[in-house]
Amino acid sequence: MSKWYKKDIADITFCLSVIKPEHSQVIKRYYSDKFLTWDHVVSESGQSNSALKTWRSDFKTSLNIILQHGDEFINIRQEALQA
């Protein structure tokens, strides 16, 4: 397993840990099974399709920011913990 792969997994795990648990469950459910359709996840969740699309979009945006600026966030977090 490459260093970058491990970092990506850590970033994804971190991103999932900082969103609301119900959002995290939906995201994990959808991406855990390549044969699962989005409509099935919507049906299982009991939420509206538009709400879940918003959750998914927010997750992707957050993950993209973390992947692009992760080192900056680590530094900011460490500084905040020391203050």
mmCIF file of C-alpha atoms in Angstrom:
data_model
loop_
_atom_site.group_PDB
_atom_site.id
_atom_site.type_symbol
_atom_site.label_atom_id
_atom_site.label_comp_id
_atom_site.label_asym_id
_atom_site.label_seq_id
_atom_site.Cartn_x
_atom_site.Cartn_y
_atom_site.Cartn_z
ATOM 1 C CA MET A 1 0.000 0.000 0.000
ATOM 2 C CA SER A 2 1.477 3.312 -1.042
ATOM 3 C CA LYS A 3 2.028 6.308 1.197
ATOM 4 C CA TRP A 4 -0.435 8.404 -0.853
ATOM 5 C CA TYR A 5 -3.123 5.725 -0.704
ATOM 6 C CA LYS A 6 -2.859 5.595 3.092
ATOM 7 C CA LYS A 7 -3.059 9.395 3.260
ATOM 8 C CA ASP A 8 -6.139 9.430 1.026
ATOM 9 C CA ILE A 9 -7.827 6.799 3.200
ATOM 10 C CA ALA A 10 -6.954 8.821 6.315
ATOM 11 C CA ASP A 11 -8.368 11.985 4.720
ATOM 12 C CA ILE A 12 -11.595 10.224 3.746
ATOM 13 C CA THR A 13 -11.938 8.710 7.210
ATOM 14 C CA PHE A 14 -11.349 12.099 8.814
ATOM 15 C CA CYS A 15 -13.881 13.779 6.547
ATOM 16 C CA LEU A 16 -16.490 11.125 7.399
ATOM 17 C CA SER A 17 -15.803 11.599 11.102
ATOM 18 C CA VAL A 18 -16.513 15.336 11.119
ATOM 19 C CA ILE A 19 -19.866 15.296 9.338
ATOM 20 C CA LYS A 20 -23.169 14.448 11.012
ATOM 21 C CA PRO A 21 -23.503 10.720 11.736
ATOM 22 C CA GLU A 22 -26.630 10.324 9.599
ATOM 23 C CA HIS A 23 -24.838 11.983 6.672
ATOM 24 C CA SER A 24 -21.833 9.741 7.180
ATOM 25 C CA GLN A 25 -24.024 6.639 7.202
ATOM 26 C CA VAL A 26 -25.609 7.589 3.872
ATOM 27 C CA ILE A 27 -22.232 8.319 2.263
ATOM 28 C CA LYS A 28 -20.725 5.070 3.567
ATOM 29 C CA ARG A 29 -23.748 3.082 2.454
ATOM 30 C CA TYR A 30 -23.653 4.446 -1.085
ATOM 31 C CA TYR A 31 -19.919 4.020 -1.607
ATOM 32 C CA SER A 32 -19.672 0.641 0.142
ATOM 33 C CA ASP A 33 -21.384 -1.312 -2.632
ATOM 34 C CA LYS A 34 -20.737 -0.623 -6.311
ATOM 35 C CA PHE A 35 -24.010 -2.342 -7.245
ATOM 36 C CA LEU A 36 -26.122 -0.153 -4.948
ATOM 37 C CA THR A 37 -28.005 2.590 -6.734
ATOM 38 C CA TRP A 38 -28.504 6.081 -5.404
ATOM 39 C CA ASP A 39 -32.283 5.560 -5.564
ATOM 40 C CA HIS A 40 -31.915 2.537 -3.278
ATOM 41 C CA VAL A 41 -29.970 4.581 -0.720
ATOM 42 C CA VAL A 42 -32.623 7.313 -0.864
ATOM 43 C CA SER A 43 -35.357 4.742 -0.334
ATOM 44 C CA GLU A 44 -33.525 3.138 2.611
ATOM 45 C CA SER A 45 -32.833 6.441 4.324
ATOM 46 C CA GLY A 46 -36.369 7.789 4.306
ATOM 47 C CA GLN A 47 -34.972 11.214 3.389
ATOM 48 C CA SER A 48 -35.621 13.215 0.244
ATOM 49 C CA ASN A 49 -33.446 12.761 -2.807
ATOM 50 C CA SER A 50 -32.533 16.463 -2.806
ATOM 51 C CA ALA A 51 -31.456 16.354 0.855
ATOM 52 C CA LEU A 52 -29.205 13.362 0.255
ATOM 53 C CA LYS A 53 -27.724 14.935 -2.872
ATOM 54 C CA THR A 54 -26.902 17.993 -0.769
ATOM 55 C CA TRP A 55 -25.235 15.783 1.860
ATOM 56 C CA ARG A 56 -23.229 13.986 -0.837
ATOM 57 C CA SER A 57 -22.232 17.246 -2.500
ATOM 58 C CA ASP A 58 -21.171 18.757 0.841
ATOM 59 C CA PHE A 59 -19.094 15.661 1.599
ATOM 60 C CA LYS A 60 -17.373 15.799 -1.793
ATOM 61 C CA THR A 61 -16.646 19.508 -1.373
ATOM 62 C CA SER A 62 -15.199 18.983 2.113
ATOM 63 C CA LEU A 63 -13.123 16.053 0.959
ATOM 64 C CA ASN A 64 -11.796 18.018 -1.985
ATOM 65 C CA ILE A 65 -10.748 20.865 0.303
ATOM 66 C CA ILE A 66 -9.044 18.458 2.701
ATOM 67 C CA LEU A 67 -7.241 16.663 -0.119
ATOM 68 C CA GLN A 68 -5.990 19.950 -1.559
ATOM 69 C CA HIS A 69 -5.177 21.716 1.714
ATOM 70 C CA GLY A 70 -4.815 18.917 4.253
ATOM 71 C CA ASP A 71 -1.390 19.954 5.539
ATOM 72 C CA GLU A 72 -2.652 23.479 6.195
ATOM 73 C CA PHE A 73 -5.578 22.094 8.209
ATOM 74 C CA ILE A 74 -3.237 19.929 10.275
ATOM 75 C CA ASN A 75 -1.093 22.950 11.117
ATOM 76 C CA ILE A 76 -4.129 25.093 11.995
ATOM 77 C CA ARG A 77 -5.573 22.304 14.177
ATOM 78 C CA GLN A 78 -2.259 21.838 16.024
ATOM 79 C CA GLU A 79 -2.000 25.588 16.624
ATOM 80 C CA ALA A 80 -5.567 25.691 17.927
ATOM 81 C CA LEU A 81 -4.923 22.803 20.308
ATOM 82 C CA GLN A 82 -1.863 24.542 21.703
ATOM 83 C CA ALA A 83 -3.689 27.845 22.302
#
